[in-house]
Amino acid sequence: METVTDNVSRVQNRLSRSTSMEHVSRLSRRIHGWSWQAYPIGMGTGAVYVTLAGLKNHPGHPLTVVETIFYFINMSLFLLNTTTLLLQFILYPRQARRLVTDPTKGIFVPLMVLSFATIIIGTINYGIPSGHVTPNLIYVLFWIYVSLSVAICFPMLMIWFNKPHDLTKFTPAWAFLVFPMMLVGVVAFNTLKVIQPEEPRALGVLLVGYIFQGLGFFMTFFYICIYILRIMTTGFMDGHQANGAFVACGPPGFTALALLNLGDNARKILKVRNLVSESAGEIWYACSVMAALLLFGLAVFFFIFGALPYWFKLHKNLNEILGCWALTFPNVGWILTIRKLGDIFDIRGFYIWNLIMTVMMFVTWLVLFGFTAVAFWKGEIFISSPEAVIRDTFKAHSASEKHKQPDVEAGVHPADVPEMSYSHPYGTPSFDVAADSRVVSSRASTVTMH
């Protein structure tokens, strides 16, 4: 008799879950379906105003207005992503934990710090000249960025390396786990734009920039070596992984840019403070130029190496549009290096090349932003199925009730929470409502007869 009652209770729980699916709001599905892969959209937006600001023949105020608009769009996207993920952590902690520990989705967690880096650079470019921001605030933001890089990268590396990974599925995007530390050098030389060489804190920013740039570059270089081995054994990456080929441009490109600018600052800082030797700054700068040329060549090679097979390997599906944002921000480093090399060697061709790549960056952003908006509107990205939302909500509620009172008293059993797997985000649930209704009627009749 108790067994029959228990089974009826289980079926009724299932029916209540199926009924509640009809009441799952679209906003709840959006919050549940949000992911850390949203941050590359803001980073791609930041890539636009960073490259526009690096043009040699900058037209001045009209273009600055355009850059400022992109800057505020980037900040809005950063706040939207951070707020949504925070709500997801509060409302659906199981999903939040799943995104962090998942070996594929977890690599995008550090991109929050990278997105913050683009905001710092934009604040330096537009906040300082307007007088709304002081150099002291930029100095504080620099150390906040360094702290966030260490605080997020190392725990994520521990989580990620705690499990084995199949190298035949390797993609350079796995290096995102180290990217924030590699970008410390870039944030450092931008910070030094607003700090005088005579100030004691300028030396600290310079040295920290060099240290973290070296750490980040060599770690990402090891990833690039694995990437070469991977395509030797499996051929060019296809599908959404084809976008990851452009991530390989990032480490050599950004390191070349950082070395040129840090070396330029070292000439002034070391000379003013009379450190190492009288000509130490000039030697550092000369070595930086040579090393930057070598790395610049490698970055351009990886860009061409990824671009040639790209169209034939890419799957043209809207639900994979987020991966295409890798066409933007990883290429910023070597594009800005072109402009810097033009200044160093006084070659006009570099300026023309830089202008062409900047225009291509802007056009790429327009195309990607348009397709991303369409994919969002059609529900191809950033949305979970009602079943997935109910599953996480129901399990959280069941765990809470189990903690408060025994299972029998609560009327909740582990079997009441069937695990459902979905091959597609909009898959159907693994139980049949009509069949469960028939079971309820049959069991109820049996109880009455007895």
Phi, psi and omega in degrees: 000317179294324180297317180297317180297319179298317181294320178298319180297320179297314181296320179296324176298319179295318180297321179295326178292317180295325178291321182291340177300328181292342185256007178286117183287158178293328178296319177298319179294325177294314181297316180294325184271358180292153181216167179291347179287001176283335184296327177302336177296315176293323179295321176295324176294319176296327179299327181294307184286336177290317179289323178297321180291341182270004180294143181292304181267069182290126184289353176096222191304314182303315180288327178298324177298316179298316179299318181296323177298314178297325179298315180288328174297317179299315179296322179296317178295321179298314179294320179298312182296315183294317179295317181295317179292328176293318176298321178298319179297323181283315186274324183228071183299329179297316179294319179299317179293322180298319181292326182284321185271348179294129184295337180268315183275337183293337181292346181270354180300314180296348180294341175299321180290321178297320178297323176296326178297319179295328178290320178298315180297318178296323178295322177294318184288327188241336180277321180292309181300327181280348179084005180279343183230143179257156176303328180298320178294319179298320179298318177294317179298325178300313181289331174296318179297315179300316180296317179296321180301312181290317185293333181261318185295313184294313176299320179293324176296320179296317179295316186288318182280357178283351179234149176286154181226147181276113183288344176288348176250016183296145174220146178303342178298341177297339179287353177304336180297340182246346186308317182302322179290327178293329182279358178300322179298321180292316178295326182296312183289333173290323177295323180293347176296333185248009178241129181289142181301334182287340183289138180302325183290343179296321180295319179298317178297318180298312183292318178297322177299315179296315184298310182288328177295319177294315178302309183294319183294312184293324176295315179291331177296324176297321176297320180296323178299318178294324178300316178297317178297322182296312183287341173292325184268332184242352185086182180301146178289143180235175182068215180294338180289342178300330178293329182295341180299329181283342177296332180296340177289336188297303184303308179292325181292311180291326178292321176299315179297317181294318181297318180298315184282322176294322177296321178297320177289328180296326178303321183277314187292313181293325179291316181298320183267359178054053182257150178066289177199172182296326183255014183300316181300317180293323179293316178301317182293316180298317178295324180295320180296315180296313180296322180296322178299318180295314181290325178299317177299320179294319180296316179296321178300314181294328177295311179294320181297328178274330185283323186300311180269003191301308186296328183278338182264338185286138171273123184275068180242136181296331182287356176248016185294331183298326178295335182290346178293350174292350176287347187257279193298327179295339183270355183298320185303306184284335176293317177290331177296327178303313180298318181295321178293326176298321178293320184290314186259359178054051179246117185295331181300327178296322180293321179294317178299316179299319179296317181298315181292327178293318176297318178297323178297316180296315180295319178300319179297316180300315181295312183294320180295322178296312180293325178295319178297319179295316180297322178294317182295323181277356180078027178276338183224159175054045177205139177254160175287155177304324181298320181293322179294313180297320181301311181291322179295315183294320180293321179295319179293320180296318179296322179293316180293323180295326179289330184278319186209166180300156183300318185294319180292324181284341182075023181237130180234151178305327181290344180287349185244076183292138177283128181244133177249144184234128175277345180221145183301343179247034180292163181272152180294159186271012176233155184254115182297316181297318180296319179296325178297318179295323180295318179301313182296317182295314181294321180297320180295321180298319180296318182295318182296324180281000000 
